PDB file of N, CA and C in Angstrom:
ATOM      1  N   MET A   1      -8.564  -6.735   5.426  1.00 60.00           N
ATOM      2  CA  MET A   1      -8.437  -8.294   5.329  1.00 60.00           C
ATOM      3  C   MET A   1      -6.296  -7.958   5.539  1.00 60.00           C
ATOM      4  N   GLN A   2      -6.305  -7.284   4.133  1.00 72.00           N
ATOM      5  CA  GLN A   2      -4.825  -7.168   4.359  1.00 72.00           C
ATOM      6  C   GLN A   2      -4.263  -6.397   5.457  1.00 72.00           C
ATOM      7  N   ASP A   3      -4.686  -5.217   5.374  1.00 76.00           N
ATOM      8  CA  ASP A   3      -4.488  -4.237   6.500  1.00 76.00           C
ATOM      9  C   ASP A   3      -4.770  -4.515   7.736  1.00 76.00           C
ATOM     10  N   ASP A   4      -5.588  -5.641   8.407  1.00 89.00           N
ATOM     11  CA  ASP A   4      -5.246  -5.349   9.760  1.00 89.00           C
ATOM     12  C   ASP A   4      -4.247  -6.865   9.570  1.00 89.00           C
ATOM     13  N   LEU A   5      -4.182  -7.601   8.610  1.00 90.00           N
ATOM     14  CA  LEU A   5      -3.255  -9.018   9.155  1.00 90.00           C
ATOM     15  C   LEU A   5      -1.846  -8.500   9.080  1.00 90.00           C
ATOM     16  N   ALA A   6      -1.784  -7.149   7.819  1.00 91.00           N
ATOM     17  CA  ALA A   6       0.269  -6.694   7.951  1.00 91.00           C
ATOM     18  C   ALA A   6       0.333  -5.877   9.931  1.00 91.00           C
ATOM     19  N   GLU A   7      -0.905  -5.547  10.508  1.00 93.00           N
ATOM     20  CA  GLU A   7      -0.727  -4.580  11.504  1.00 93.00           C
ATOM     21  C   GLU A   7      -0.581  -6.068  12.359  1.00 93.00           C
ATOM     22  N   PHE A   8      -0.882  -6.278  12.438  1.00 94.00           N
ATOM     23  CA  PHE A   8      -1.487  -7.932  12.958  1.00 94.00           C
ATOM     24  C   PHE A   8       0.639  -8.279  13.459  1.00 94.00           C
ATOM     25  N   VAL A   9       0.590  -8.702  12.459  1.00 95.00           N
ATOM     26  CA  VAL A   9       1.975  -9.298  12.561  1.00 95.00           C
ATOM     27  C   VAL A   9       3.000  -8.090  12.979  1.00 95.00           C
ATOM     28  N   ILE A  10       3.133  -7.030  12.392  1.00 94.00           N
ATOM     29  CA  ILE A  10       4.057  -5.963  12.761  1.00 94.00           C
ATOM     30  C   ILE A  10       4.156  -5.952  14.324  1.00 94.00           C
ATOM     31  N   ASN A  11       2.670  -5.053  14.678  1.00 95.00           N
ATOM     32  CA  ASN A  11       2.793  -5.360  16.563  1.00 95.00           C
ATOM     33  C   ASN A  11       3.233  -6.451  16.814  1.00 95.00           C
ATOM     34  N   TYR A  12       2.536  -7.718  16.563  1.00 96.00           N
ATOM     35  CA  TYR A  12       3.088  -8.994  16.736  1.00 96.00           C
ATOM     36  C   TYR A  12       4.836  -9.028  17.469  1.00 96.00           C
ATOM     37  N   LEU A  13       5.398  -9.210  16.219  1.00 96.00           N
ATOM     38  CA  LEU A  13       6.485  -9.228  15.944  1.00 96.00           C
ATOM     39  C   LEU A  13       7.453  -8.153  17.139  1.00 96.00           C
ATOM     40  N   ARG A  14       6.440  -7.039  16.898  1.00 96.00           N
ATOM     41  CA  ARG A  14       7.009  -5.769  17.693  1.00 96.00           C
ATOM     42  C   ARG A  14       7.296  -6.158  19.071  1.00 96.00           C
ATOM     43  N   LYS A  15       6.118  -6.663  19.511  1.00 96.00           N
ATOM     44  CA  LYS A  15       5.984  -6.978  20.839  1.00 96.00           C
ATOM     45  C   LYS A  15       7.145  -8.299  21.428  1.00 96.00           C
ATOM     46  N   LYS A  16       6.925  -9.528  20.184  1.00 95.00           N
ATOM     47  CA  LYS A  16       8.602 -10.128  20.587  1.00 95.00           C
ATOM     48  C   LYS A  16       9.971  -9.483  20.664  1.00 95.00           C
ATOM     49  N   GLY A  17      10.255  -8.332  20.524  1.00 94.00           N
ATOM     50  CA  GLY A  17      11.506  -7.898  20.484  1.00 94.00           C
ATOM     51  C   GLY A  17      12.135  -7.378  19.212  1.00 94.00           C
ATOM     52  N   ALA A  18      11.703  -7.593  18.011  1.00 95.00           N
ATOM     53  CA  ALA A  18      11.777  -7.097  16.358  1.00 95.00           C
ATOM     54  C   ALA A  18      12.294  -5.863  16.539  1.00 95.00           C
ATOM     55  N   SER A  19      13.365  -5.895  16.679  1.00 92.00           N
ATOM     56  CA  SER A  19      13.792  -4.100  16.026  1.00 92.00           C
ATOM     57  C   SER A  19      13.059  -3.402  14.383  1.00 92.00           C
ATOM     58  N   TYR A  20      13.069  -4.333  13.406  1.00 92.00           N
ATOM     59  CA  TYR A  20      12.683  -3.870  12.337  1.00 92.00           C
ATOM     60  C   TYR A  20      11.761  -5.158  11.820  1.00 92.00           C
ATOM     61  N   VAL A  21      10.593  -4.545  10.891  1.00 94.00           N
ATOM     62  CA  VAL A  21       9.193  -6.142  10.037  1.00 94.00           C
ATOM     63  C   VAL A  21       9.538  -5.204   8.916  1.00 94.00           C
ATOM     64  N   GLU A  22       9.014  -5.807   8.017  1.00 92.00           N
ATOM     65  CA  GLU A  22       8.255  -5.569   7.207  1.00 92.00           C
ATOM     66  C   GLU A  22       7.180  -6.666   6.550  1.00 92.00           C
ATOM     67  N   CYS A  23       6.547  -6.738   6.188  1.00 93.00           N
ATOM     68  CA  CYS A  23       4.944  -7.371   5.875  1.00 93.00           C
ATOM     69  C   CYS A  23       4.520  -7.115   4.685  1.00 93.00           C
ATOM     70  N   ARG A  24       4.408  -8.405   3.750  1.00 91.00           N
ATOM     71  CA  ARG A  24       3.351  -8.065   2.775  1.00 91.00           C
ATOM     72  C   ARG A  24       2.889  -9.360   2.214  1.00 91.00           C
ATOM     73  N   VAL A  25       1.157  -8.999   2.554  1.00 91.00           N
ATOM     74  CA  VAL A  25      -0.121  -9.766   1.799  1.00 91.00           C
ATOM     75  C   VAL A  25      -0.401  -9.343   0.389  1.00 91.00           C
ATOM     76  N   GLN A  26      -0.178 -10.418  -0.254  1.00 90.00           N
ATOM     77  CA  GLN A  26      -0.917 -10.507  -1.636  1.00 90.00           C
ATOM     78  C   GLN A  26      -1.876 -11.644  -1.979  1.00 90.00           C
ATOM     79  N   GLU A  27      -2.711 -10.993  -2.244  1.00 88.00           N
ATOM     80  CA  GLU A  27      -3.930 -11.900  -3.034  1.00 88.00           C
ATOM     81  C   GLU A  27      -3.829 -11.929  -4.974  1.00 88.00           C
ATOM     82  N   ASN A  28      -3.823 -12.629  -4.953  1.00 89.00           N
ATOM     83  CA  ASN A  28      -4.177 -13.142  -6.772  1.00 89.00           C
ATOM     84  C   ASN A  28      -5.394 -13.452  -6.973  1.00 89.00           C
ATOM     85  N   ASN A  29      -6.091 -12.824  -7.961  1.00 91.00           N
ATOM     86  CA  ASN A  29      -7.727 -13.443  -8.535  1.00 91.00           C
ATOM     87  C   ASN A  29      -7.069 -14.072  -9.565  1.00 91.00           C
ATOM     88  N   SER A  30      -8.045 -14.748 -10.184  1.00 91.00           N
ATOM     89  CA  SER A  30      -7.679 -15.060 -11.637  1.00 91.00           C
ATOM     90  C   SER A  30      -8.908 -15.506 -12.550  1.00 91.00           C
ATOM     91  N   ASN A  31      -9.291 -15.448 -13.419  1.00 92.00           N
ATOM     92  CA  ASN A  31     -10.043 -16.180 -14.137  1.00 92.00           C
ATOM     93  C   ASN A  31     -10.055 -16.363 -15.378  1.00 92.00           C
ATOM     94  N   ASN A  32      -9.882 -18.440 -15.563  1.00 92.00           N
ATOM     95  CA  ASN A  32      -8.978 -18.594 -16.585  1.00 92.00           C
ATOM     96  C   ASN A  32     -10.554 -19.500 -17.361  1.00 92.00           C
ATOM     97  N   ILE A  33     -10.491 -19.380 -19.218  1.00 92.00           N
ATOM     98  CA  ILE A  33     -11.401 -20.088 -19.787  1.00 92.00           C
ATOM     99  C   ILE A  33     -10.723 -20.404 -21.301  1.00 92.00           C
ATOM    100  N   ILE A  34     -11.174 -21.739 -21.370  1.00 92.00           N
ATOM    101  CA  ILE A  34     -10.278 -22.514 -22.548  1.00 92.00           C
ATOM    102  C   ILE A  34     -11.421 -22.653 -23.693  1.00 92.00           C
ATOM    103  N   ILE A  35     -11.254 -21.965 -24.557  1.00 92.00           N
ATOM    104  CA  ILE A  35     -12.192 -22.026 -25.262  1.00 92.00           C
ATOM    105  C   ILE A  35     -11.231 -22.691 -26.727  1.00 92.00           C
ATOM    106  N   LYS A  36     -12.326 -23.829 -27.451  1.00 92.00           N
ATOM    107  CA  LYS A  36     -11.677 -24.800 -28.532  1.00 92.00           C
ATOM    108  C   LYS A  36     -12.599 -24.359 -29.322  1.00 92.00           C
ATOM    109  N   ASN A  37     -12.754 -24.221 -30.969  1.00 92.00           N
ATOM    110  CA  ASN A  37     -13.478 -23.991 -31.942  1.00 92.00           C
ATOM    111  C   ASN A  37     -15.001 -22.735 -31.882  1.00 92.00           C
ATOM    112  N   GLY A  38     -14.752 -22.354 -30.836  1.00 90.00           N
ATOM    113  CA  GLY A  38     -15.526 -21.206 -30.587  1.00 90.00           C
ATOM    114  C   GLY A  38     -16.191 -21.852 -29.487  1.00 90.00           C
ATOM    115  N   ILE A  39     -16.087 -22.987 -28.784  1.00 92.00           N
ATOM    116  CA  ILE A  39     -16.641 -23.671 -27.570  1.00 92.00           C
ATOM    117  C   ILE A  39     -15.856 -23.680 -26.518  1.00 92.00           C
ATOM    118  N   VAL A  40     -16.784 -23.306 -25.134  1.00 90.00           N
ATOM    119  CA  VAL A  40     -15.985 -23.588 -23.962  1.00 90.00           C
ATOM    120  C   VAL A  40     -15.649 -25.051 -23.345  1.00 90.00           C
ATOM    121  N   GLN A  41     -15.102 -25.513 -23.299  1.00 91.00           N
ATOM    122  CA  GLN A  41     -14.261 -25.996 -23.060  1.00 91.00           C
ATOM    123  C   GLN A  41     -14.185 -26.285 -21.877  1.00 91.00           C
ATOM    124  N   ALA A  42     -13.271 -25.738 -21.007  1.00 93.00           N
ATOM    125  CA  ALA A  42     -13.397 -25.210 -19.089  1.00 93.00           C
ATOM    126  C   ALA A  42     -13.227 -23.723 -18.547  1.00 93.00           C
ATOM    127  N   SER A  43     -13.441 -23.358 -17.451  1.00 91.00           N
ATOM    128  CA  SER A  43     -13.186 -22.883 -16.823  1.00 91.00           C
ATOM    129  C   SER A  43     -12.914 -22.747 -15.472  1.00 91.00           C
ATOM    130  N   SER A  44     -12.324 -21.349 -14.670  1.00 92.00           N
ATOM    131  CA  SER A  44     -12.240 -22.053 -13.569  1.00 92.00           C
ATOM    132  C   SER A  44     -12.082 -20.732 -13.245  1.00 92.00           C
ATOM    133  N   PHE A  45     -11.958 -20.596 -11.591  1.00 91.00           N
ATOM    134  CA  PHE A  45     -11.493 -19.093 -10.955  1.00 91.00           C
ATOM    135  C   PHE A  45     -10.967 -19.387  -9.796  1.00 91.00           C
ATOM    136  N   ASN A  46     -10.106 -18.565  -9.858  1.00 90.00           N
ATOM    137  CA  ASN A  46      -9.220 -18.720  -9.028  1.00 90.00           C
ATOM    138  C   ASN A  46      -8.964 -17.947  -7.934  1.00 90.00           C
ATOM    139  N   ASN A  47      -8.414 -18.275  -6.625  1.00 89.00           N
ATOM    140  CA  ASN A  47      -8.280 -16.831  -5.583  1.00 89.00           C
ATOM    141  C   ASN A  47      -7.054 -17.417  -4.432  1.00 89.00           C
ATOM    142  N   GLU A  48      -5.950 -16.886  -4.691  1.00 89.00           N
ATOM    143  CA  GLU A  48      -4.582 -17.627  -3.566  1.00 89.00           C
ATOM    144  C   GLU A  48      -4.232 -16.387  -3.123  1.00 89.00           C
ATOM    145  N   ALA A  49      -3.719 -16.479  -2.272  1.00 91.00           N
ATOM    146  CA  ALA A  49      -3.395 -15.444  -1.166  1.00 91.00           C
ATOM    147  C   ALA A  49      -1.805 -15.948   0.132  1.00 91.00           C
ATOM    148  N   GLY A  50      -1.324 -14.935  -0.085  1.00 93.00           N
ATOM    149  CA  GLY A  50      -0.197 -15.453   1.031  1.00 93.00           C
ATOM    150  C   GLY A  50       0.542 -14.261   1.651  1.00 93.00           C
ATOM    151  N   ILE A  51       1.413 -14.406   2.936  1.00 94.00           N
ATOM    152  CA  ILE A  51       2.151 -13.544   3.089  1.00 94.00           C
ATOM    153  C   ILE A  51       3.618 -13.683   3.407  1.00 94.00           C
ATOM    154  N   GLY A  52       4.458 -12.544   3.292  1.00 95.00           N
ATOM    155  CA  GLY A  52       6.000 -12.733   3.218  1.00 95.00           C
ATOM    156  C   GLY A  52       6.289 -11.723   4.676  1.00 95.00           C
ATOM    157  N   ILE A  53       6.821 -12.030   5.343  1.00 96.00           N
ATOM    158  CA  ILE A  53       7.616 -11.408   6.507  1.00 96.00           C
ATOM    159  C   ILE A  53       8.942 -11.310   6.523  1.00 96.00           C
ATOM    160  N   ARG A  54       9.574 -10.191   6.554  1.00 96.00           N
ATOM    161  CA  ARG A  54      10.933 -10.086   7.054  1.00 96.00           C
ATOM    162  C   ARG A  54      11.396  -9.135   8.794  1.00 96.00           C
ATOM    163  N   TYR A  55      11.851  -9.341   9.328  1.00 96.00           N
ATOM    164  CA  TYR A  55      12.316  -9.186  10.326  1.00 96.00           C
ATOM    165  C   TYR A  55      13.475  -9.081  10.950  1.00 96.00           C
ATOM    166  N   ILE A  56      13.881  -8.538  11.879  1.00 94.00           N
ATOM    167  CA  ILE A  56      14.771  -8.610  12.499  1.00 94.00           C
ATOM    168  C   ILE A  56      14.805  -8.490  14.252  1.00 94.00           C
ATOM    169  N   ILE A  57      15.493  -9.555  14.577  1.00 93.00           N
ATOM    170  CA  ILE A  57      15.664  -9.808  16.066  1.00 93.00           C
ATOM    171  C   ILE A  57      16.942  -9.970  17.065  1.00 93.00           C
ATOM    172  N   ASN A  58      17.256  -9.670  17.659  1.00 90.00           N
ATOM    173  CA  ASN A  58      18.951 -10.216  18.117  1.00 90.00           C
ATOM    174  C   ASN A  58      20.347 -10.059  17.229  1.00 90.00           C
ATOM    175  N   ASN A  59      19.748  -9.328  16.490  1.00 90.00           N
ATOM    176  CA  ASN A  59      20.495  -8.509  15.564  1.00 90.00           C
ATOM    177  C   ASN A  59      20.447  -9.742  14.378  1.00 90.00           C
ATOM    178  N   ALA A  60      19.725 -10.351  13.934  1.00 93.00           N
ATOM    179  CA  ALA A  60      19.963 -11.550  12.975  1.00 93.00           C
ATOM    180  C   ALA A  60      18.590 -11.398  12.058  1.00 93.00           C
ATOM    181  N   LEU A  61      18.553 -11.515  10.907  1.00 93.00           N
ATOM    182  CA  LEU A  61      17.655 -11.423   9.650  1.00 93.00           C
ATOM    183  C   LEU A  61      16.575 -12.580   9.746  1.00 93.00           C
ATOM    184  N   GLY A  62      15.513 -12.465   9.783  1.00 94.00           N
ATOM    185  CA  GLY A  62      14.323 -13.521  10.153  1.00 94.00           C
ATOM    186  C   GLY A  62      13.457 -13.594   8.959  1.00 94.00           C
ATOM    187  N   PHE A  63      13.021 -14.834   8.666  1.00 95.00           N
ATOM    188  CA  PHE A  63      12.009 -14.719   7.248  1.00 95.00           C
ATOM    189  C   PHE A  63      10.757 -15.642   7.054  1.00 95.00           C
ATOM    190  N   LEU A  64       9.715 -15.454   6.720  1.00 95.00           N
ATOM    191  CA  LEU A  64       8.861 -16.761   7.077  1.00 95.00           C
ATOM    192  C   LEU A  64       8.000 -15.996   5.763  1.00 95.00           C
ATOM    193  N   SER A  65       7.087 -17.254   5.681  1.00 94.00           N
ATOM    194  CA  SER A  65       6.478 -17.257   4.568  1.00 94.00           C
ATOM    195  C   SER A  65       4.922 -17.912   4.438  1.00 94.00           C
ATOM    196  N   THR A  66       3.632 -17.947   3.970  1.00 94.00           N
ATOM    197  CA  THR A  66       2.845 -18.967   4.205  1.00 94.00           C
ATOM    198  C   THR A  66       1.871 -18.402   3.558  1.00 94.00           C
ATOM    199  N   ASN A  67       1.169 -19.155   3.222  1.00 93.00           N
ATOM    200  CA  ASN A  67      -0.519 -19.293   2.520  1.00 93.00           C
ATOM    201  C   ASN A  67      -1.347 -19.282   3.751  1.00 93.00           C
ATOM    202  N   GLU A  68      -1.034 -19.376   5.280  1.00 90.00           N
ATOM    203  CA  GLU A  68      -2.379 -20.276   5.587  1.00 90.00           C
ATOM    204  C   GLU A  68      -2.321 -18.712   6.432  1.00 90.00           C
ATOM    205  N   LEU A  69      -3.552 -17.482   6.039  1.00 92.00           N
ATOM    206  CA  LEU A  69      -3.202 -16.606   6.471  1.00 92.00           C
ATOM    207  C   LEU A  69      -3.926 -15.842   8.008  1.00 92.00           C
ATOM    208  N   LYS A  70      -4.719 -17.540   8.806  1.00 92.00           N
ATOM    209  CA  LYS A  70      -5.625 -17.404  10.087  1.00 92.00           C
ATOM    210  C   LYS A  70      -4.490 -17.045  10.937  1.00 92.00           C
ATOM    211  N   LYS A  71      -4.874 -16.036  11.812  1.00 92.00           N
ATOM    212  CA  LYS A  71      -4.231 -15.280  13.042  1.00 92.00           C
ATOM    213  C   LYS A  71      -3.224 -16.503  13.560  1.00 92.00           C
ATOM    214  N   VAL A  72      -4.378 -17.456  14.543  1.00 94.00           N
ATOM    215  CA  VAL A  72      -4.397 -18.793  15.089  1.00 94.00           C
ATOM    216  C   VAL A  72      -2.620 -19.103  14.589  1.00 94.00           C
ATOM    217  N   ILE A  73      -3.135 -19.740  13.450  1.00 93.00           N
ATOM    218  CA  ILE A  73      -1.549 -20.982  12.845  1.00 93.00           C
ATOM    219  C   ILE A  73      -0.517 -19.759  12.378  1.00 93.00           C
ATOM    220  N   LEU A  74      -1.059 -18.452  12.091  1.00 93.00           N
ATOM    221  CA  LEU A  74       0.439 -17.360  11.836  1.00 93.00           C
ATOM    222  C   LEU A  74       1.340 -17.409  12.867  1.00 93.00           C
ATOM    223  N   LYS A  75       0.624 -16.866  14.191  1.00 95.00           N
ATOM    224  CA  LYS A  75       1.296 -16.621  15.357  1.00 95.00           C
ATOM    225  C   LYS A  75       1.865 -18.118  15.672  1.00 95.00           C
ATOM    226  N   LYS A  76       1.803 -19.383  15.261  1.00 95.00           N
ATOM    227  CA  LYS A  76       2.677 -20.543  15.458  1.00 95.00           C
ATOM    228  C   LYS A  76       3.750 -20.507  14.633  1.00 95.00           C
ATOM    229  N   SER A  77       3.300 -20.408  13.095  1.00 95.00           N
ATOM    230  CA  SER A  77       4.364 -19.988  12.580  1.00 95.00           C
ATOM    231  C   SER A  77       5.879 -19.013  12.761  1.00 95.00           C
ATOM    232  N   ILE A  78       5.208 -17.878  13.092  1.00 96.00           N
ATOM    233  CA  ILE A  78       5.773 -16.542  13.842  1.00 96.00           C
ATOM    234  C   ILE A  78       6.852 -17.018  14.815  1.00 96.00           C
ATOM    235  N   GLU A  79       6.222 -17.761  15.852  1.00 96.00           N
ATOM    236  CA  GLU A  79       6.838 -18.385  16.840  1.00 96.00           C
ATOM    237  C   GLU A  79       7.987 -19.133  16.693  1.00 96.00           C
ATOM    238  N   GLN A  80       7.605 -20.182  15.630  1.00 96.00           N
ATOM    239  CA  GLN A  80       8.960 -20.918  15.132  1.00 96.00           C
ATOM    240  C   GLN A  80       9.805 -19.956  14.540  1.00 96.00           C
ATOM    241  N   SER A  81       9.581 -19.631  13.582  1.00 95.00           N
ATOM    242  CA  SER A  81      10.193 -18.972  12.749  1.00 95.00           C
ATOM    243  C   SER A  81      12.074 -17.936  13.760  1.00 95.00           C
ATOM    244  N   ILE A  82      10.924 -17.234  15.041  1.00 95.00           N
ATOM    245  CA  ILE A  82      12.040 -16.582  16.082  1.00 95.00           C
ATOM    246  C   ILE A  82      12.484 -17.575  16.497  1.00 95.00           C
ATOM    247  N   LYS A  83      12.360 -18.577  16.590  1.00 95.00           N
ATOM    248  CA  LYS A  83      13.219 -19.186  17.322  1.00 95.00           C
ATOM    249  C   LYS A  83      14.795 -19.499  16.545  1.00 95.00           C
ATOM    250  N   VAL A  84      14.466 -20.235  15.322  1.00 93.00           N
ATOM    251  CA  VAL A  84      15.337 -20.385  14.827  1.00 93.00           C
ATOM    252  C   VAL A  84      16.115 -18.897  13.917  1.00 93.00           C
ATOM    253  N   THR A  85      15.221 -18.069  13.956  1.00 93.00           N
ATOM    254  CA  THR A  85      16.273 -16.440  13.742  1.00 93.00           C
ATOM    255  C   THR A  85      17.665 -16.421  15.098  1.00 93.00           C
ATOM    256  N   LYS A  86      16.639 -17.014  16.376  1.00 92.00           N
ATOM    257  CA  LYS A  86      17.082 -16.181  17.784  1.00 92.00           C
ATOM    258  C   LYS A  86      18.447 -17.409  17.747  1.00 92.00           C
ATOM    259  N   ARG A  87      18.209 -18.585  17.136  1.00 90.00           N
ATOM    260  CA  ARG A  87      20.009 -19.121  17.798  1.00 90.00           C
ATOM    261  C   ARG A  87      20.984 -19.228  16.303  1.00 90.00           C
ATOM    262  N   SER A  88      19.971 -18.478  15.469  1.00 86.00           N
ATOM    263  CA  SER A  88      21.300 -18.442  14.145  1.00 86.00           C
ATOM    264  C   SER A  88      21.964 -17.157  14.328  1.00 86.00           C
ATOM    265  N   SER A  89      21.722 -15.952  15.232  1.00 83.00           N
ATOM    266  CA  SER A  89      21.485 -14.956  16.032  1.00 83.00           C
ATOM    267  C   SER A  89      23.090 -15.093  16.320  1.00 83.00           C
ATOM    268  N   LYS A  90      22.987 -16.199  17.002  1.00 83.00           N
ATOM    269  CA  LYS A  90      24.399 -16.840  17.755  1.00 83.00           C
ATOM    270  C   LYS A  90      25.573 -17.229  17.030  1.00 83.00           C
ATOM    271  N   ILE A  91      25.587 -17.302  15.553  1.00 84.00           N
ATOM    272  CA  ILE A  91      26.878 -17.557  14.999  1.00 84.00           C
ATOM    273  C   ILE A  91      26.803 -16.941  13.385  1.00 84.00           C
ATOM    274  N   ASN A  92      25.698 -15.953  13.134  1.00 77.00           N
ATOM    275  CA  ASN A  92      25.791 -14.982  12.143  1.00 77.00           C
ATOM    276  C   ASN A  92      26.635 -13.389  12.702  1.00 77.00           C
ATOM    277  N   GLU A  93      26.719 -13.061  11.090  1.00 80.00           N
ATOM    278  CA  GLU A  93      27.068 -11.113  11.820  1.00 80.00           C
ATOM    279  C   GLU A  93      25.913 -10.855  11.420  1.00 80.00           C
ATOM    280  N   LYS A  94      26.214  -9.594  12.670  1.00 81.00           N
ATOM    281  CA  LYS A  94      24.947  -8.801  13.125  1.00 81.00           C
ATOM    282  C   LYS A  94      24.264  -7.685  11.936  1.00 81.00           C
ATOM    283  N   ILE A  95      23.482  -7.848  11.478  1.00 78.00           N
ATOM    284  CA  ILE A  95      22.359  -6.999  10.644  1.00 78.00           C
ATOM    285  C   ILE A  95      22.266  -5.585  11.008  1.00 78.00           C
ATOM    286  N   PHE A  96      22.462  -5.069   9.606  1.00 76.00           N
ATOM    287  CA  PHE A  96      22.525  -3.572  10.037  1.00 76.00           C
ATOM    288  C   PHE A  96      21.780  -2.576   8.827  1.00 76.00           C
ATOM    289  N   LEU A  97      20.848  -1.995   9.266  1.00 81.00           N
ATOM    290  CA  LEU A  97      19.920  -1.645   7.728  1.00 81.00           C
ATOM    291  C   LEU A  97      20.350   0.155   7.891  1.00 81.00           C
ATOM    292  N   ALA A  98      19.943   0.873   7.033  1.00 81.00           N
ATOM    293  CA  ALA A  98      20.588   1.908   6.647  1.00 81.00           C
ATOM    294  C   ALA A  98      19.628   2.645   7.480  1.00 81.00           C
ATOM    295  N   PRO A  99      19.392   3.803   7.815  1.00 82.00           N
ATOM    296  CA  PRO A  99      18.613   5.129   8.302  1.00 82.00           C
ATOM    297  C   PRO A  99      17.324   5.571   7.195  1.00 82.00           C
ATOM    298  N   GLU A 100      16.378   4.828   7.516  1.00 79.00           N
ATOM    299  CA  GLU A 100      15.503   5.284   6.267  1.00 79.00           C
ATOM    300  C   GLU A 100      13.877   5.764   6.712  1.00 79.00           C
ATOM    301  N   LYS A 101      13.238   6.555   5.822  1.00 80.00           N
ATOM    302  CA  LYS A 101      11.978   6.481   6.092  1.00 80.00           C
ATOM    303  C   LYS A 101      10.878   5.099   6.027  1.00 80.00           C
ATOM    304  N   THR A 102       9.809   4.821   7.125  1.00 75.00           N
ATOM    305  CA  THR A 102       9.006   4.035   6.753  1.00 75.00           C
ATOM    306  C   THR A 102       7.732   4.231   5.876  1.00 75.00           C
ATOM    307  N   TYR A 103       7.062   3.560   5.085  1.00 74.00           N
ATOM    308  CA  TYR A 103       6.665   3.346   3.974  1.00 74.00           C
ATOM    309  C   TYR A 103       4.907   2.586   3.921  1.00 74.00           C
ATOM    310  N   HIS A 104       4.281   3.041   3.427  1.00 75.00           N
ATOM    311  CA  HIS A 104       2.920   2.412   3.731  1.00 75.00           C
ATOM    312  C   HIS A 104       2.443   2.593   2.218  1.00 75.00           C
ATOM    313  N   ASP A 105       2.103   1.293   1.317  1.00 76.00           N
ATOM    314  CA  ASP A 105       1.963   1.911  -0.281  1.00 76.00           C
ATOM    315  C   ASP A 105       0.914   0.622   0.042  1.00 76.00           C
ATOM    316  N   SER A 106      -0.223   0.572  -0.901  1.00 74.00           N
ATOM    317  CA  SER A 106      -0.929  -0.351  -1.967  1.00 74.00           C
ATOM    318  C   SER A 106      -0.932  -0.142  -3.578  1.00 74.00           C
ATOM    319  N   PHE A 107      -1.216  -0.874  -4.042  1.00 71.00           N
ATOM    320  CA  PHE A 107      -1.641  -0.717  -5.578  1.00 71.00           C
ATOM    321  C   PHE A 107      -2.297  -2.047  -6.221  1.00 71.00           C
TER     322      PHE A 107
END
């Protein structure tokens, strides 16, 4: 799921004219147990996920983070972020990155 979502975001922003895109999808799973005097008082299982996106469009740096991972909702959020970034590109200094290789990693 994470690779598909990251690829979707990168390809979508590239089509929208982004010269640079980085995307981080993170998922955290946890199990919690509260024990008092050797007796289980409570337990919970949590699953949290989110995405962080940085991109350059019109020589301006844009950023978006959300825990809504459905492509339709994500697309709308990206569109809103692009509008803000394009507006800010009129008043900000141009962003340049050092030339560096692209890396793909998992841990």
